[in-house]
Short mmCIF file of C-alpha atoms and ligand atoms in Angstrom, two decimals:
data_model
loop_
_atom_site.label_atom_id
_atom_site.label_comp_id
_atom_site.label_asym_id
_atom_site.label_seq_id
_atom_site.Cartn_x
_atom_site.Cartn_y
_atom_site.Cartn_z
CA MET A 1 -26.35 15.96 -7.61
CA SER A 2 -27.83 13.53 -5.11
CA ALA A 3 -25.46 10.78 -3.97
CA ASN A 4 -28.09 8.19 -4.93
CA LYS A 5 -27.81 9.10 -8.55
CA LEU A 6 -24.53 8.80 -10.40
CA SER A 7 -23.57 11.60 -12.78
CA ASP A 8 -24.72 11.47 -16.41
CA ASN A 9 -21.60 13.40 -17.43
CA ILE A 10 -19.39 11.77 -20.00
CA VAL A 11 -15.72 12.48 -20.59
CA ILE A 12 -14.32 11.12 -23.84
CA ASP A 13 -10.70 10.35 -24.72
CA LYS A 14 -9.05 10.88 -28.11
CA LEU A 15 -10.30 7.50 -29.36
CA GLY A 16 -13.92 8.11 -28.31
CA ARG A 17 -13.83 6.00 -25.12
CA ASN A 18 -15.65 7.32 -22.06
CA LEU A 19 -14.31 7.28 -18.51
CA GLN A 20 -16.41 4.70 -16.69
CA ASP A 21 -14.27 2.49 -14.45
CA LEU A 22 -11.57 3.14 -11.90
CA ARG A 23 -9.16 0.55 -10.47
CA ILE A 24 -7.47 1.59 -7.27
CA SER A 25 -4.39 -0.14 -5.94
CA ILE A 26 -4.67 0.46 -2.20
CA THR A 27 -1.30 -1.07 -1.31
CA ASP A 28 1.83 -2.16 -3.18
CA LYS A 29 2.53 -4.87 -0.57
CA CYS A 30 1.61 -8.51 -0.94
CA ASN A 31 1.94 -11.73 1.05
CA PHE A 32 2.48 -13.72 -2.20
CA ARG A 33 5.33 -13.45 -4.70
CA CYS A 34 3.60 -14.73 -7.85
CA ARG A 35 6.29 -15.39 -10.46
CA TYR A 36 4.32 -13.50 -13.12
CA CYS A 37 3.76 -10.41 -10.97
CA MET A 38 6.23 -9.91 -8.10
CA PRO A 39 9.13 -12.34 -8.62
CA ARG A 40 11.02 -12.75 -5.37
CA GLU A 41 14.43 -11.98 -6.86
CA VAL A 42 13.17 -8.45 -7.68
CA PHE A 43 10.70 -7.94 -4.82
CA ASP A 44 13.17 -9.12 -2.17
CA ASN A 45 14.19 -7.78 1.24
CA ASN A 46 15.89 -4.81 -0.42
CA TRP A 47 12.80 -3.76 -2.34
CA GLU A 48 11.49 -0.47 -0.98
CA PHE A 49 7.77 -0.66 -0.49
CA LEU A 50 5.85 2.57 -0.08
CA LYS A 51 5.80 4.21 3.32
CA ARG A 52 2.50 4.84 5.01
CA ASN A 53 2.43 8.56 4.21
CA GLU A 54 3.11 7.79 0.53
CA LEU A 55 -0.16 5.85 0.27
CA LEU A 56 -3.40 7.73 -0.17
CA THR A 57 -5.48 7.69 3.02
CA TYR A 58 -9.05 6.34 2.83
CA GLU A 59 -10.31 9.94 3.09
CA GLU A 60 -8.11 10.93 0.14
CA ILE A 61 -9.31 7.92 -1.88
CA LEU A 62 -12.89 9.08 -1.26
CA LEU A 63 -11.99 12.57 -2.51
CA VAL A 64 -10.56 11.05 -5.69
CA ILE A 65 -13.76 9.00 -6.14
CA ASP A 66 -15.83 12.20 -5.64
CA SER A 67 -14.00 13.71 -8.61
CA PHE A 68 -14.34 10.63 -10.80
CA ILE A 69 -18.07 10.46 -10.00
CA LYS A 70 -18.47 13.98 -11.38
CA LEU A 71 -16.85 12.74 -14.59
CA GLY A 72 -19.18 9.77 -15.06
CA LEU A 73 -17.67 6.92 -12.99
CA LYS A 74 -19.90 3.83 -12.69
CA LYS A 75 -17.66 1.19 -11.15
CA VAL A 76 -14.64 1.04 -8.87
CA ARG A 77 -12.37 -1.97 -8.30
CA LEU A 78 -10.10 -2.16 -5.25
CA THR A 79 -6.93 -4.10 -5.86
CA GLY A 80 -3.20 -4.07 -5.14
CA GLY A 81 -0.76 -5.63 -4.18
CA GLU A 82 -2.98 -7.59 -1.85
CA PRO A 83 -5.81 -5.24 -0.79
CA LEU A 84 -6.84 -7.30 2.24
CA ILE A 85 -3.51 -6.70 3.95
CA ARG A 86 -4.33 -3.01 4.28
CA LYS A 87 -5.86 -2.40 7.68
CA ASP A 88 -9.66 -2.31 7.85
CA MET A 89 -10.10 -2.13 4.11
CA HIS A 90 -13.75 -3.14 4.52
CA GLU A 91 -14.19 0.28 6.14
CA LEU A 92 -13.11 1.88 2.86
CA ILE A 93 -15.86 -0.08 1.11
CA ARG A 94 -18.35 1.01 3.74
CA ILE A 95 -17.56 4.72 3.37
CA ILE A 96 -17.68 4.58 -0.43
CA LYS A 97 -20.97 2.64 -0.41
CA ASN A 98 -22.56 4.94 2.17
CA LYS A 99 -21.83 7.94 0.01
CA TYR A 100 -22.53 6.34 -3.39
CA PRO A 101 -24.98 3.43 -3.03
CA ASN A 102 -25.30 3.10 -6.81
CA LEU A 103 -21.60 2.93 -7.50
CA GLU A 104 -20.60 -0.68 -8.13
CA ILE A 105 -17.70 -1.76 -5.90
CA ALA A 106 -15.51 -4.76 -6.77
CA LEU A 107 -12.49 -6.31 -5.09
CA THR A 108 -9.67 -8.47 -6.48
CA THR A 109 -7.83 -10.55 -3.87
CA ASN A 110 -5.51 -13.53 -3.68
CA GLY A 111 -8.00 -15.00 -1.19
CA SER A 112 -5.48 -15.87 1.52
CA LEU A 113 -7.13 -13.62 4.15
CA LEU A 114 -10.64 -13.86 2.80
CA SER A 115 -12.25 -16.27 5.30
CA HIS A 116 -11.50 -13.78 8.02
CA TYR A 117 -12.98 -10.80 6.15
CA SER A 118 -15.78 -12.18 3.97
CA GLN A 119 -18.60 -11.37 6.41
CA LYS A 120 -17.27 -7.85 6.98
CA LEU A 121 -16.91 -7.27 3.24
CA LYS A 122 -20.47 -8.36 2.62
CA GLN A 123 -21.81 -6.17 5.42
CA ALA A 124 -19.84 -3.20 4.09
CA GLY A 125 -21.67 -3.50 0.75
CA LEU A 126 -19.14 -5.11 -1.61
CA ASP A 127 -20.90 -5.89 -4.91
CA ARG A 128 -18.38 -8.09 -6.71
CA ILE A 129 -15.42 -10.21 -5.69
CA THR A 130 -12.70 -11.81 -7.80
CA ILE A 131 -10.30 -14.29 -6.25
CA SER A 132 -7.10 -15.42 -7.96
CA LEU A 133 -6.36 -19.14 -8.20
CA ASP A 134 -3.97 -20.54 -10.78
CA SER A 135 -3.85 -24.16 -9.70
CA LEU A 136 -5.63 -26.73 -7.58
CA GLU A 137 -2.44 -28.72 -7.05
CA PRO A 138 -0.76 -27.59 -3.83
CA LYS A 139 2.80 -27.93 -5.21
CA LEU A 140 2.05 -26.01 -8.39
CA PHE A 141 0.14 -23.35 -6.43
CA GLU A 142 3.19 -22.92 -4.19
CA LYS A 143 5.49 -22.67 -7.20
CA MET A 144 3.45 -20.18 -9.23
CA ASN A 145 2.38 -17.99 -6.35
CA ASP A 146 5.66 -18.45 -4.45
CA THR A 147 4.12 -18.55 -1.02
CA LYS A 148 4.12 -20.84 2.01
CA ILE A 149 0.49 -19.99 2.68
CA PRO A 150 -1.37 -23.26 2.06
CA ILE A 151 -3.79 -23.45 -0.85
CA THR A 152 -6.48 -24.63 1.61
CA GLN A 153 -6.53 -21.11 3.04
CA VAL A 154 -7.47 -19.71 -0.40
CA LEU A 155 -10.03 -22.48 -1.03
CA ASP A 156 -11.56 -21.79 2.40
CA GLY A 157 -11.75 -18.11 1.47
CA ILE A 158 -13.58 -18.94 -1.75
CA LYS A 159 -15.92 -21.25 0.16
CA SER A 160 -16.67 -18.53 2.69
CA VAL A 161 -17.90 -16.09 0.02
CA CYS A 162 -19.92 -18.86 -1.65
CA ASP A 163 -21.51 -19.74 1.70
CA LEU A 164 -22.44 -16.10 2.21
CA ASN A 165 -24.18 -16.08 -1.18
CA PHE A 166 -22.13 -13.29 -2.68
CA LYS A 167 -23.72 -12.56 -6.06
CA ASN A 168 -20.81 -11.93 -8.39
CA ILE A 169 -17.92 -14.25 -7.58
CA LYS A 170 -15.22 -14.76 -10.16
CA ILE A 171 -11.98 -16.74 -10.11
CA ASN A 172 -8.99 -15.32 -12.01
CA CYS A 173 -6.63 -17.94 -13.36
CA VAL A 174 -3.52 -16.87 -15.26
CA ILE A 175 -2.42 -19.60 -17.65
CA LYS A 176 1.28 -19.84 -18.38
CA LYS A 177 2.19 -22.21 -21.20
CA GLY A 178 3.99 -25.35 -20.10
CA LEU A 179 3.19 -24.66 -16.47
CA ASN A 180 -0.49 -24.82 -15.55
CA GLU A 181 -2.58 -25.49 -18.63
CA ASN A 182 -3.12 -28.95 -17.13
CA GLN A 183 -5.18 -27.19 -14.43
CA ILE A 184 -7.82 -25.87 -16.83
CA ILE A 185 -9.99 -29.00 -16.84
CA PRO A 186 -9.65 -29.73 -13.07
CA LEU A 187 -10.61 -26.10 -12.32
CA ILE A 188 -13.68 -26.34 -14.56
CA GLU A 189 -14.68 -29.55 -12.76
CA TYR A 190 -14.05 -28.09 -9.31
CA PHE A 191 -16.23 -25.03 -9.92
CA LYS A 192 -18.90 -26.78 -12.00
CA ASN A 193 -21.68 -26.65 -9.45
CA LYS A 194 -20.55 -23.64 -7.48
CA ASN A 195 -21.92 -20.17 -7.82
CA VAL A 196 -18.73 -18.77 -9.38
CA ILE A 197 -17.47 -17.92 -12.85
CA LEU A 198 -14.01 -19.12 -13.70
CA ARG A 199 -11.99 -16.80 -15.95
CA PHE A 200 -8.84 -17.77 -17.76
CA ILE A 201 -6.36 -14.97 -18.43
CA GLU A 202 -3.58 -14.95 -21.01
CA TYR A 203 -0.23 -14.32 -19.37
CA MET A 204 0.66 -10.64 -19.95
CA ASP A 205 3.81 -8.54 -20.22
CA VAL A 206 2.90 -6.18 -17.39
CA GLY A 207 5.66 -4.42 -15.46
CA ASN A 208 9.37 -5.01 -16.03
CA SER A 209 10.10 -7.96 -13.77
CA ASN A 210 8.48 -11.14 -15.05
CA GLN A 211 10.75 -11.84 -18.08
CA TRP A 212 7.64 -12.36 -20.23
CA ASN A 213 7.91 -13.73 -23.72
CA MET A 214 5.29 -14.65 -26.29
CA GLY A 215 6.29 -18.33 -26.15
CA GLN A 216 4.88 -18.50 -22.60
CA VAL A 217 1.41 -17.37 -23.61
CA PHE A 218 -1.29 -20.03 -23.69
CA THR A 219 -3.68 -18.19 -26.00
CA LYS A 220 -7.46 -18.05 -26.03
CA GLU A 221 -7.39 -20.39 -29.01
CA ASP A 222 -5.26 -22.89 -27.03
CA ILE A 223 -7.66 -22.62 -24.08
CA ILE A 224 -10.74 -23.27 -26.22
CA LYS A 225 -9.07 -26.20 -27.93
CA LYS A 226 -8.19 -27.70 -24.56
CA ILE A 227 -11.61 -27.29 -22.95
CA ASN A 228 -13.52 -28.41 -26.01
CA SER A 229 -11.51 -31.63 -26.17
CA LYS A 230 -13.71 -32.60 -23.22
CA TYR A 231 -16.70 -30.23 -23.17
CA ASP A 232 -18.87 -28.29 -25.60
CA PHE A 233 -18.39 -24.59 -24.83
CA SER A 234 -19.65 -21.95 -27.25
CA LEU A 235 -19.24 -18.20 -27.27
CA ILE A 236 -21.86 -15.93 -25.69
CA GLY A 237 -19.82 -12.72 -26.00
CA ARG A 238 -19.22 -9.78 -23.68
CA GLU A 239 -21.88 -8.90 -21.08
CA LYS A 240 -21.05 -5.21 -21.58
CA ARG A 241 -19.13 -3.74 -24.49
CA SER A 242 -16.40 -2.47 -22.16
CA ASP A 243 -15.90 -5.84 -20.38
CA VAL A 244 -12.42 -7.31 -20.56
CA ALA A 245 -13.71 -10.89 -20.69
CA GLU A 246 -15.72 -12.86 -23.22
CA GLN A 247 -18.19 -15.37 -21.79
CA TRP A 248 -18.56 -18.96 -22.97
CA ILE A 249 -21.25 -21.47 -22.01
CA GLU A 250 -21.24 -25.26 -21.89
CA LYS A 251 -24.09 -26.79 -23.85
CA ASN A 252 -24.90 -29.66 -21.48
CA THR A 253 -24.21 -28.21 -18.03
CA ASN A 254 -24.81 -24.48 -18.70
CA GLN A 255 -21.58 -23.73 -16.83
CA LYS A 256 -20.22 -20.34 -17.83
CA ILE A 257 -16.55 -19.48 -18.05
CA GLU A 258 -14.72 -16.36 -19.23
CA ILE A 259 -11.55 -15.77 -21.21
CA ILE A 260 -9.41 -12.64 -21.19
CA SER A 261 -7.36 -12.54 -24.36
CA SER A 262 -5.37 -9.33 -23.92
CA ILE A 263 -2.45 -10.70 -25.91
CA SER A 264 -3.99 -12.65 -28.78
CA GLN A 265 -7.15 -10.56 -29.24
CA PRO A 266 -6.78 -7.16 -27.58
CA PHE A 267 -9.79 -5.04 -26.70
CA CYS A 268 -8.32 -1.54 -26.35
CA SER A 269 -10.98 0.04 -28.55
CA ASN A 270 -13.55 -0.39 -25.74
CA CYS A 271 -11.28 0.29 -22.77
CA THR A 272 -12.99 2.65 -20.31
CA ARG A 273 -10.65 2.00 -17.35
CA ALA A 274 -8.55 4.50 -15.43
CA ARG A 275 -6.13 3.37 -12.74
CA LEU A 276 -4.97 4.96 -9.52
CA SER A 277 -1.65 3.55 -8.32
CA SER A 278 -0.84 2.89 -4.70
CA ASP A 279 1.35 6.02 -4.67
CA GLY A 280 -1.53 8.19 -5.86
CA LYS A 281 -0.77 8.52 -9.57
CA LEU A 282 -3.34 8.35 -12.32
CA TYR A 283 -2.59 5.93 -15.17
CA THR A 284 -4.69 5.58 -18.29
CA CYS A 285 -3.38 2.14 -19.30
CA LEU A 286 -2.16 -1.02 -17.55
CA PHE A 287 1.03 -0.79 -19.60
CA ALA A 288 1.70 2.91 -19.09
CA PHE A 289 5.17 4.38 -18.73
CA LYS A 290 4.03 7.49 -16.90
CA GLY A 291 1.39 8.46 -14.33
CA PHE A 292 0.01 11.84 -13.30
CA ASP A 293 0.57 12.82 -9.70
CA ILE A 294 -2.96 13.23 -8.33
CA LYS A 295 -1.78 12.89 -4.73
CA LYS A 296 0.44 15.95 -5.04
CA ILE A 297 -2.38 18.10 -6.39
CA LEU A 298 -4.73 16.73 -3.72
CA ARG A 299 -2.29 17.48 -0.88
CA GLU A 300 -1.79 21.02 -2.19
CA ASN A 301 -5.59 21.46 -2.21
CA GLY A 302 -5.62 21.72 -5.99
CA ASP A 303 -8.43 20.88 -8.40
CA ILE A 304 -8.05 17.19 -9.23
CA THR A 305 -11.32 16.94 -11.17
CA THR A 306 -10.03 19.30 -13.85
CA LYS A 307 -6.69 17.46 -14.00
CA ILE A 308 -8.33 14.04 -14.31
CA LYS A 309 -10.58 15.36 -17.09
CA GLU A 310 -7.61 16.87 -18.94
CA VAL A 311 -5.61 13.65 -18.66
CA TRP A 312 -8.50 11.52 -19.91
CA GLU A 313 -9.20 13.86 -22.81
CA GLN A 314 -5.57 13.50 -23.91
CA ARG A 315 -5.64 9.70 -23.66
CA ASP A 316 -4.80 7.69 -26.77
CA ASP A 317 -3.51 4.44 -25.17
CA GLN A 318 -3.91 1.17 -27.02
CA PHE A 319 -0.83 -0.69 -25.87
CA SER A 320 -2.12 -4.21 -26.48
CA GLU A 321 -3.19 -3.38 -30.02
CA LEU A 322 0.21 -1.85 -30.80
CA ARG A 323 2.34 -4.12 -28.61
CA ASN A 324 5.09 -4.69 -31.16
CA GLU A 325 5.63 -0.97 -31.69
CA PHE A 326 6.40 -0.51 -28.00
CA ILE A 327 9.65 -2.41 -27.84
CA THR A 328 11.61 0.13 -25.85
CA SER A 329 13.88 0.39 -22.85
CA GLN A 330 11.40 2.68 -21.08
CA LYS A 331 10.11 1.27 -17.79
CA LYS A 332 6.46 0.37 -17.42
CA VAL A 333 4.60 0.68 -14.13
CA GLU A 334 4.67 -2.52 -12.01
CA MET A 335 1.44 -4.54 -11.66
CA SER A 336 1.51 -4.38 -7.85
CA TYR A 337 1.45 -0.56 -8.04
CA ILE A 338 -1.42 -0.42 -10.43
CA GLY A 339 -3.55 -3.54 -9.81
CA GLY A 340 -4.82 -6.05 -12.35
N1 SAM B 1 -3.31 -9.55 -5.15
C1 SAM B 1 -4.59 -9.60 -5.74
C2 SAM B 1 -4.76 -10.85 -6.57
O1 SAM B 1 -3.76 -11.48 -6.91
O2 SAM B 1 -5.89 -11.17 -6.89
C3 SAM B 1 -4.92 -8.38 -6.56
C4 SAM B 1 -3.85 -7.77 -7.41
S1 SAM B 1 -3.30 -8.79 -8.76
C5 SAM B 1 -2.09 -7.73 -9.48
C6 SAM B 1 -4.68 -8.69 -9.86
C7 SAM B 1 -4.78 -9.77 -10.91
O3 SAM B 1 -3.74 -9.59 -11.86
C8 SAM B 1 -4.66 -11.17 -10.39
O4 SAM B 1 -5.78 -11.93 -10.74
C9 SAM B 1 -3.41 -11.70 -11.06
O5 SAM B 1 -3.50 -13.07 -11.35
C10 SAM B 1 -3.36 -10.87 -12.32
N2 SAM B 1 -2.01 -10.79 -12.89
C11 SAM B 1 -0.88 -10.42 -12.25
N3 SAM B 1 0.19 -10.48 -13.10
C12 SAM B 1 -0.30 -10.91 -14.29
C13 SAM B 1 0.29 -11.18 -15.56
N4 SAM B 1 1.60 -11.03 -15.77
N5 SAM B 1 -0.51 -11.59 -16.57
C14 SAM B 1 -1.85 -11.76 -16.37
N6 SAM B 1 -2.47 -11.50 -15.20
C15 SAM B 1 -1.69 -11.10 -14.17
FE1 SF4 B 2 0.39 -10.51 -5.03
FE2 SF4 B 2 -1.71 -10.53 -6.61
FE3 SF4 B 2 0.70 -9.96 -7.62
FE4 SF4 B 2 0.20 -12.41 -6.82
S1 SF4 B 2 -0.82 -11.32 -8.49
S2 SF4 B 2 2.04 -11.22 -6.31
S3 SF4 B 2 -1.15 -12.11 -5.13
S4 SF4 B 2 -0.41 -8.74 -6.15
FE1 SF4 B 3 -6.88 -0.64 -21.89
FE2 SF4 B 3 -4.25 -0.32 -22.09
FE3 SF4 B 3 -5.29 -2.76 -21.72
FE4 SF4 B 3 -5.58 -1.52 -24.07
S1 SF4 B 3 -3.67 -2.18 -23.17
S2 SF4 B 3 -7.18 -2.61 -22.89
S3 SF4 B 3 -5.79 0.62 -23.39
S4 SF4 B 3 -5.38 -1.03 -20.27
#
């Protein structure tokens, strides 16, 4: 197979979903302590982050991608933890893009280090970038993201990718009821004439640390009600069947926004995403209890392609659809290990 062409192979799970996307958490470390992801009382000075040799090297990540490509991979997203704190991560993008020019590469970042890296990321061949921003108010930003890094640093990062004319810029905004729904309208205003798509995400019960409860979820319906008290947004739908987000468009300004309704309207039936955790385990769902140790097989020179295929073919995850049946004391994987 030539590297210019991606494989036409298809691997199907038990519910008929093909393996198409891979999210790779390249580090479990982060310079923020967002309350909904890495609350400081859990991720404190005693928390043991992974040691260097526990992380996959960039060469190992490329080997994993080689295997996924053989199984039909079309898109990879690099995430974390905060991916930009891993040294020279733009080099990882460069080596993946050099080998697979047609593989779409995306990055999710909190934006705090972005101004410094945006040029390098563009030169390396990054196709898509998503930056997280939950509030435009400095005090609320500080509270939700629990960081002393000023919000201006994130806004400068967003500006730098806009100035470089990145094509696919998105802003992830997690809405927690009673906390930041008052930011929805200001965010829409702020990004109105910028080349970015704002996406609102329902607060999710990922990991075991954020003390989630349903009462804190500002649902898609709540979001629509709020925005349409001022604007006239109507549904376009999903760009691709497997997309997590639905797009909406404003009648008068043509501004597009997206909503991810994993809690109130789950979309497991079209979920084509595999996840590689920062410690080299393969997970087939964001809410999984167990991963498969790909790093171990890789370091023993084993056949990871066959293992990945076997794992995917056994997959029957649909956590969000069956949420209420999963009330258990079993521990889920943490978001910072597995990425968003
Ligand atoms: N550190 C990077 C960032 O924040 O963009 C990448 C990793 S972060 C885990 C990926 C995405 O997951 C972010 O957009 C974040 O807002 C989202 N996220 C984290 N915890 C969440 C939760 N409990 N519910 C919904 N989204 C969450
Ligand atoms: Fe860090 Fe991203 Fe989690 Fe916030 S959401 S703590 S920035 S990994
Ligand atoms: Fe996919 Fe699991 Fe999310 Fe459902 S709950 S959409 S299977 S990651």
